[in-house]
């Protein structure tokens, strides 16, 4: 890094160089984006929001085709900007770059991209960036897999008071539609002590809310030399003084244990919010998706959780139009949505990902059929979500104040259920916990006042 810092005055004639970084995809990507941003700042670059920067960096996602198309769209646009400023460095990294056909396309069609790396060698960024600055050729460095977990990467948090913390990387589940296991590699858990130490340091630095992140946190710790369960990890994290809220994501229904439900119910810090991806309500489709649970098991879990934690906020992910999905299958999904009373459901149109088993399944569903189902699902999800989210009207809840809202004099924060609340207040309250009466529910958010 020092070598780069020393080069900058010559390279940019004494002015402070700039970079722009954009994140696509999930919260785990956001953390890596923050690391790269922190490295750029440490090197001596200033972060700006314009694309007319000395370095433009994209952390890419490939979970659905749209994400890929967006990147190719950005590249088309960057080509014209780079014509005016040939010294600009364009850098792509992350999940989409782990796909060989993407790298081939970039080599052939986008030779003006300077650096491409993947998900397994982010810690090599300073070295790769140094090579980028000292060479005119396109640098591509993709690792197929890595057993290593790199601790201690720099970070620059968006909020001083809350952040995500990785507890594990990769995924072993191979849901038949999903590209993640191919681009993120096998499941690897961080040592509990490394996680605890990181959170302790974050708390000392002003963090009071953490989101523990993994593709499937319920299988956390199974592959460690001394196995630890996710519930045990939560109990340890709970002991950290000064930490007020613990969230986690994502839970796979097949691995959601009674031990975890019990740990959540007992805890004073774990938020009463559970993201439990359904994907489909049809047992037949769930089997083809390789999800390893069926409709009854899922509904049984929902019941168990609601019994243990009656005010739990449930959210989910649903895919519409998986190959072979019939109207009857789709009706099963609607049925689960009606019964599960989700606060929010993230709905996705099935996207064919090259290399996954579902991509070569017969009976891919025509676009018009999928769109029509998708719209019906969205209407139901929104209706139910409004109903479920409004259940706290009139209650007083503790809110972590996050930011000023667009309206002047108003603040925005969240309840432990992850519901957004707008209320009057002054910016000095940002990062604080306040008691707010939830006066009116406007669909998915509340207006309230501090009491
Ligand atoms: N098509 C549509 N949605 C997908 N997801 C994952 N893969 C696909 C795909 N091929 C969705 C799942 C997952 C969420 C993060 O993205 O619902 O839970
Ligand atoms: Fe993809 Fe399934 Fe792994 Fe989630 S659990 S990342 S949907 S393969």
XYZ file of C-alpha atoms and ligand atoms in Angstrom:
477
model
C 0.000 0.000 0.000
C 2.811 2.388 0.864
C 4.322 1.853 -2.550
C 1.085 3.075 -4.163
C 0.791 6.088 -1.829
C 4.328 7.127 -2.799
C 3.442 6.939 -6.503
C 0.329 9.104 -6.310
C 1.825 12.655 -6.303
C 3.688 11.916 -9.554
C 0.838 10.056 -11.138
C -1.765 12.739 -10.457
C 0.489 15.844 -10.495
C 0.057 16.520 -6.791
C -3.749 16.571 -6.696
C -5.712 14.158 -4.546
C -7.045 11.391 -6.803
C -10.671 10.253 -6.570
C -12.549 6.971 -6.703
C -16.139 5.891 -7.010
C -17.292 2.527 -5.709
C -20.630 0.830 -6.262
C -22.076 -2.225 -4.650
C -24.476 -4.684 -6.214
C -26.152 -7.455 -4.293
C -26.301 -8.668 -0.746
C -25.070 -7.359 2.589
C -22.043 -9.623 2.473
C -21.022 -7.848 -0.719
C -21.545 -4.490 1.023
C -18.995 -5.447 3.676
C -16.418 -6.301 1.034
C -17.188 -3.069 -0.799
C -16.555 -1.180 2.440
C -13.200 -2.953 2.792
C -12.070 -1.980 -0.686
C -13.252 1.600 -0.088
C -11.276 1.705 3.159
C -8.136 0.503 1.361
C -8.538 3.150 -1.369
C -8.919 5.848 1.276
C -5.880 4.601 3.181
C -3.870 4.675 -0.034
C -4.792 8.322 -0.518
C -7.857 8.448 -2.751
C -10.948 10.510 -2.028
C -14.349 8.849 -2.367
C -16.754 10.698 -4.666
C -20.125 9.826 -6.174
C -19.434 10.908 -9.768
C -18.377 8.421 -12.443
C -15.765 10.960 -13.570
C -13.307 9.616 -11.029
C -9.715 8.418 -11.380
C -10.810 4.917 -10.423
C -14.269 3.406 -10.812
C -14.886 0.177 -8.908
C -17.830 -2.215 -9.023
C -18.499 -5.047 -6.620
C -20.708 -7.288 -8.736
C -23.538 -9.728 -8.055
C -24.727 -12.562 -10.262
C -27.592 -14.098 -8.315
C -29.995 -13.050 -11.084
C -29.335 -12.201 -14.723
C -30.508 -8.584 -14.207
C -27.501 -7.894 -12.008
C -25.175 -8.977 -14.834
C -27.014 -6.898 -17.425
C -26.701 -3.854 -15.190
C -22.910 -4.217 -15.076
C -22.647 -4.578 -18.848
C -24.828 -1.438 -19.107
C -22.469 0.485 -16.807
C -19.475 -0.678 -18.855
C -21.029 0.664 -22.057
C -21.414 4.032 -20.368
C -17.927 3.986 -18.836
C -16.391 3.350 -22.241
C -17.378 6.837 -23.403
C -16.183 8.448 -20.163
C -12.857 6.655 -20.468
C -12.407 7.990 -23.991
C -12.267 11.483 -22.512
C -10.095 10.378 -19.578
C -7.863 7.492 -20.734
C -6.058 7.334 -17.368
C -9.197 6.313 -15.540
C -8.932 2.822 -13.992
C -11.953 0.540 -14.192
C -12.096 -2.311 -11.692
C -14.612 -5.133 -11.437
C -14.691 -7.719 -8.685
C -17.031 -10.039 -6.794
C -19.423 -12.847 -7.623
C -20.084 -12.172 -11.302
C -16.344 -12.325 -11.985
C -16.188 -15.926 -10.709
C -18.075 -17.014 -13.837
C -15.701 -17.990 -16.660
C -18.092 -16.822 -19.410
C -18.201 -13.341 -17.850
C -14.416 -13.051 -17.781
C -14.281 -14.187 -21.411
C -16.807 -11.501 -22.376
C -14.835 -8.815 -20.557
C -11.620 -9.868 -22.279
C -13.256 -9.828 -25.698
C -15.723 -6.970 -25.533
C -14.466 -4.691 -22.776
C -10.656 -4.542 -23.108
C -10.677 -1.093 -21.467
C -11.451 -2.698 -18.068
C -8.169 -2.569 -16.132
C -8.595 -5.070 -13.315
C -10.820 -8.070 -12.685
C -10.741 -10.181 -9.524
C -13.200 -12.463 -7.769
C -14.552 -13.288 -4.332
C -11.633 -15.327 -2.927
C -8.737 -12.878 -3.290
C -10.112 -9.568 -2.072
C -7.236 -9.355 0.401
C -4.883 -9.192 -2.592
C -6.451 -5.934 -3.773
C -3.535 -3.595 -2.833
C -1.082 -5.779 -4.741
C -3.431 -6.085 -7.741
C -4.122 -2.363 -7.764
C -0.400 -1.628 -7.716
C -0.011 -3.807 -10.811
C -2.938 -1.986 -12.410
C -1.291 1.378 -11.898
C 2.013 0.203 -13.315
C 0.736 -1.680 -16.349
C -1.420 -0.940 -19.370
C -2.637 -4.475 -19.886
C -5.834 -5.911 -18.495
C -5.151 -7.755 -15.238
C -7.307 -10.752 -14.405
C -6.848 -12.705 -11.188
C -9.587 -15.178 -10.315
C -9.133 -17.892 -7.689
C -11.368 -20.923 -8.015
C -11.646 -21.568 -4.285
C -9.863 -20.737 -1.058
C -9.785 -22.466 2.324
C -8.423 -19.409 3.992
C -10.397 -16.871 5.971
C -8.630 -13.551 6.052
C -9.081 -11.700 9.321
C -8.497 -8.024 9.978
C -9.417 -6.463 6.608
C -9.864 -2.680 6.902
C -13.447 -1.369 6.896
C -15.260 1.925 6.533
C -18.775 1.660 7.924
C -21.759 3.471 6.456
C -23.247 4.022 9.924
C -21.004 4.540 12.960
C -23.496 2.735 15.226
C -24.461 -0.385 13.256
C -22.768 -2.805 10.918
C -22.738 -6.291 9.463
C -20.257 -8.904 10.677
C -19.469 -12.006 8.626
C -19.710 -15.215 10.605
C -19.244 -17.533 7.666
C -18.566 -17.530 3.954
C -19.804 -19.653 1.070
C -22.634 -22.159 0.834
C -22.892 -25.953 0.620
C -26.579 -26.234 -0.111
C -26.676 -26.209 -3.895
C -30.302 -25.167 -4.237
C -30.847 -26.125 -7.852
C -31.547 -22.568 -9.090
C -28.728 -20.840 -7.227
C -25.317 -19.754 -8.470
C -23.979 -18.769 -5.025
C -22.241 -22.078 -4.152
C -20.359 -21.876 -7.470
C -19.160 -18.291 -7.074
C -18.696 -18.127 -3.291
C -17.292 -21.608 -2.745
C -17.742 -24.031 0.117
C -19.002 -23.116 3.559
C -16.319 -21.796 5.927
C -17.042 -20.552 9.428
C -14.970 -17.979 11.243
C -13.610 -18.924 14.650
C -16.032 -17.727 17.350
C -13.251 -15.880 19.138
C -12.404 -13.898 15.993
C -16.063 -12.878 15.684
C -16.312 -11.923 19.356
C -13.091 -9.914 19.193
C -14.281 -8.063 16.107
C -17.618 -7.197 17.712
C -15.927 -6.093 20.943
C -13.711 -3.732 18.935
C -16.737 -2.454 17.004
C -18.624 -1.785 20.237
C -15.642 0.150 21.566
C -15.822 2.166 18.378
C -19.490 3.101 18.885
C -21.412 0.183 17.342
C -24.517 -0.961 19.260
C -26.251 -3.109 16.625
C -24.686 -5.932 14.627
C -26.075 -8.095 11.864
C -24.360 -11.501 11.813
C -24.068 -12.516 8.181
C -23.803 -15.799 6.324
C -25.598 -17.536 3.450
C -26.889 -20.095 5.927
C -26.096 -19.066 9.490
C -27.919 -22.093 10.886
C -25.099 -24.337 9.798
C -22.499 -22.035 11.370
C -19.644 -23.760 13.149
C -20.274 -27.305 11.959
C -16.955 -27.523 10.143
C -14.782 -25.891 12.803
C -12.093 -27.995 14.495
C -14.111 -27.524 17.683
C -17.702 -27.372 16.434
C -19.921 -24.621 17.809
C -23.602 -24.077 17.049
C -25.029 -20.775 15.872
C -27.181 -20.633 19.013
C -24.010 -20.973 21.115
C -22.385 -18.180 19.132
C -25.420 -15.940 19.711
C -25.230 -16.620 23.442
C -21.559 -15.577 23.456
C -22.220 -12.440 21.394
C -25.038 -11.555 23.784
C -22.511 -11.326 26.631
C -20.656 -8.426 25.006
C -21.244 -5.385 27.163
C -22.403 -2.264 25.369
C -23.933 -4.215 22.475
C -27.695 -3.597 22.380
C -29.078 -5.374 19.339
C -28.141 -8.549 17.491
C -29.616 -9.454 14.122
C -28.677 -12.303 11.810
C -29.259 -13.400 8.245
C -29.948 -15.764 6.476
C -31.587 -18.812 8.074
C -32.230 -21.900 6.003
C -35.483 -23.570 7.137
C -33.917 -27.030 6.868
C -31.370 -26.161 9.589
C -33.399 -23.922 11.902
C -32.985 -25.667 15.240
C -35.124 -25.645 18.382
C -31.949 -24.604 20.174
C -31.802 -21.430 18.062
C -35.489 -20.602 18.560
C -34.997 -21.049 22.297
C -31.848 -18.895 22.316
C -33.738 -16.156 20.451
C -36.713 -16.323 22.779
C -34.511 -16.129 25.890
C -32.232 -13.410 24.610
C -32.585 -9.761 25.587
C -30.524 -8.570 22.646
C -31.442 -10.752 19.665
C -34.055 -8.818 17.690
C -37.440 -10.401 17.161
C -37.015 -10.605 13.426
C -36.367 -13.721 11.405
C -35.713 -13.865 7.686
C -36.779 -17.352 6.651
C -36.675 -17.836 2.876
C -39.591 -19.916 1.625
C -38.702 -19.913 -2.112
C -41.845 -21.929 -2.934
C -44.877 -23.185 -1.036
C -45.190 -26.310 -3.176
C -43.526 -29.416 -1.727
C -43.090 -30.753 -5.267
C -41.211 -27.627 -6.384
C -39.252 -27.439 -3.124
C -37.964 -30.916 -3.851
C -36.890 -29.903 -7.354
C -35.245 -26.854 -5.844
C -33.264 -29.186 -3.536
C -34.399 -27.208 -0.497
C -34.746 -30.287 1.741
C -37.970 -29.219 3.512
C -41.594 -29.332 2.434
C -44.619 -27.096 2.880
C -45.704 -28.808 6.105
C -42.267 -28.604 7.675
C -42.056 -24.897 6.815
C -45.507 -24.095 8.222
C -44.665 -26.165 11.311
C -41.558 -24.034 11.837
C -43.560 -20.829 11.485
C -45.974 -22.060 14.118
C -43.184 -23.097 16.462
C -41.482 -19.707 16.139
C -44.701 -17.770 16.667
C -45.458 -19.818 19.776
C -41.995 -19.192 21.226
C -41.797 -15.510 20.182
C -45.355 -14.211 19.617
C -44.345 -10.738 18.360
C -41.757 -12.099 15.870
C -41.476 -10.309 12.563
C -41.124 -12.847 9.769
C -39.760 -11.968 6.350
C -39.011 -14.201 3.408
C -37.761 -14.666 -0.160
C -39.965 -16.239 -2.832
C -39.136 -17.288 -6.376
C -41.898 -17.370 -8.996
C -41.665 -19.361 -12.210
C -39.206 -22.110 -11.260
C -39.118 -24.701 -14.114
C -42.213 -26.900 -14.069
C -44.189 -24.644 -11.679
C -47.903 -25.171 -12.346
C -50.822 -22.997 -11.283
C -51.464 -25.529 -8.481
C -47.887 -25.193 -7.268
C -48.228 -21.438 -7.349
C -51.468 -21.633 -5.329
C -49.504 -23.524 -2.643
C -47.095 -20.575 -2.458
C -50.000 -18.144 -2.070
C -51.385 -20.397 0.658
C -48.144 -20.290 2.669
C -47.974 -16.509 2.235
C -51.513 -16.201 3.645
C -50.708 -18.469 6.580
C -47.274 -17.124 7.486
C -48.232 -13.442 7.930
C -44.928 -12.046 6.698
C -44.099 -8.409 7.380
C -42.233 -8.325 4.083
C -41.572 -10.836 1.339
C -38.900 -10.280 -1.285
C -40.291 -11.691 -4.498
C -38.161 -12.714 -7.456
C -38.830 -13.912 -10.939
C -36.857 -17.114 -11.519
C -33.670 -16.309 -13.391
C -31.862 -19.032 -15.298
C -28.215 -19.228 -14.147
C -25.791 -21.015 -16.444
C -24.233 -24.054 -14.776
C -26.984 -24.646 -12.203
C -29.089 -27.839 -12.426
C -32.343 -25.869 -12.853
C -31.026 -24.174 -15.995
C -31.258 -27.439 -17.916
C -34.597 -28.596 -16.477
C -37.441 -29.008 -18.932
C -40.594 -26.858 -18.734
C -39.064 -23.447 -18.319
C -42.112 -21.230 -17.743
C -43.077 -18.663 -20.399
C -42.414 -15.054 -19.425
C -46.034 -13.875 -19.627
C -47.208 -16.656 -17.286
C -44.463 -15.861 -14.772
C -45.173 -12.122 -14.869
C -48.872 -12.674 -14.283
C -48.141 -14.939 -11.285
C -45.554 -12.530 -9.997
C -48.084 -9.665 -10.014
C -50.656 -11.742 -8.169
C -48.072 -12.710 -5.565
C -46.918 -9.124 -5.153
C -50.483 -7.915 -4.557
C -51.028 -10.541 -1.875
C -47.657 -9.935 -0.242
C -48.329 -6.205 -0.069
C -51.854 -6.602 1.305
C -50.694 -9.055 3.973
C -47.552 -7.079 4.713
C -49.582 -3.957 5.398
C -51.794 -5.869 7.759
C -48.930 -7.596 9.559
C -46.772 -4.473 9.812
C -49.564 -2.401 11.346
C -49.951 -4.687 14.366
C -47.943 -2.359 16.607
C -50.106 0.741 16.017
C -50.491 2.630 19.300
C -47.565 0.825 20.999
C -44.439 2.484 22.337
C -41.282 0.894 20.904
C -37.584 1.435 21.278
C -36.125 2.896 18.092
C -32.512 3.091 17.018
C -32.355 6.473 15.264
C -30.558 5.992 11.932
C -30.702 9.218 9.949
C -32.564 12.369 9.078
C -35.491 11.574 6.817
C -36.135 13.439 3.598
C -38.698 15.634 5.295
C -37.133 18.500 7.274
C -37.078 18.112 11.054
C -37.910 14.396 10.817
C -35.786 11.403 11.785
C -35.917 7.773 10.676
C -35.182 4.721 12.759
C -36.072 1.079 13.189
C -37.796 -1.058 15.767
C -36.201 -4.367 16.697
C -38.694 -5.871 14.224
C -36.898 -3.946 11.496
C -39.917 -1.713 10.892
C -39.151 1.832 9.776
C -40.505 4.711 11.850
C -40.467 8.436 11.018
C -40.795 10.971 13.818
C -39.892 14.525 14.726
C -36.499 15.054 16.302
C -33.096 16.680 16.064
C -30.067 15.127 14.346
C -28.138 14.861 17.629
C -30.318 11.809 18.345
C -28.834 9.850 15.429
C -27.257 6.665 16.790
C -29.294 6.864 20.017
C -32.159 4.687 21.238
C -35.409 6.547 21.892
C -38.908 5.514 22.935
C -41.390 6.308 20.170
C -45.144 5.931 20.118
C -46.215 4.413 16.795
C -49.206 6.592 15.869
C -50.097 5.590 12.306
C -48.971 2.832 9.996
C -48.522 3.828 6.362
C -48.217 0.430 4.802
C -44.679 -0.623 5.576
C -43.599 2.231 7.843
C -44.940 4.229 10.765
C -45.280 7.840 11.765
C -44.784 8.331 15.486
C -43.583 10.701 18.167
C -40.954 10.511 20.879
C -42.411 9.928 24.336
N -33.595 -16.677 -9.711
C -34.379 -15.896 -8.931
N -34.119 -15.665 -7.643
C -33.031 -16.242 -7.091
N -32.531 -16.225 -5.851
C -31.420 -16.978 -5.820
N -31.183 -17.509 -7.035
C -32.182 -17.072 -7.849
C -32.501 -17.288 -9.209
N -31.758 -18.062 -9.989
C -33.183 -15.521 -4.739
C -33.585 -16.480 -3.619
C -32.609 -16.123 -2.534
C -32.390 -14.639 -2.786
C -31.193 -14.047 -2.154
O -32.304 -14.570 -4.187
O -34.904 -16.183 -3.240
O -33.131 -16.372 -1.244
Fe -28.270 -20.139 -2.764
Fe -29.608 -22.036 -1.443
Fe -27.101 -21.377 -0.680
Fe -29.113 -19.655 -0.276
S -28.909 -21.696 0.672
S -27.069 -19.182 -1.119
S -30.407 -20.004 -2.067
S -27.688 -22.333 -2.620
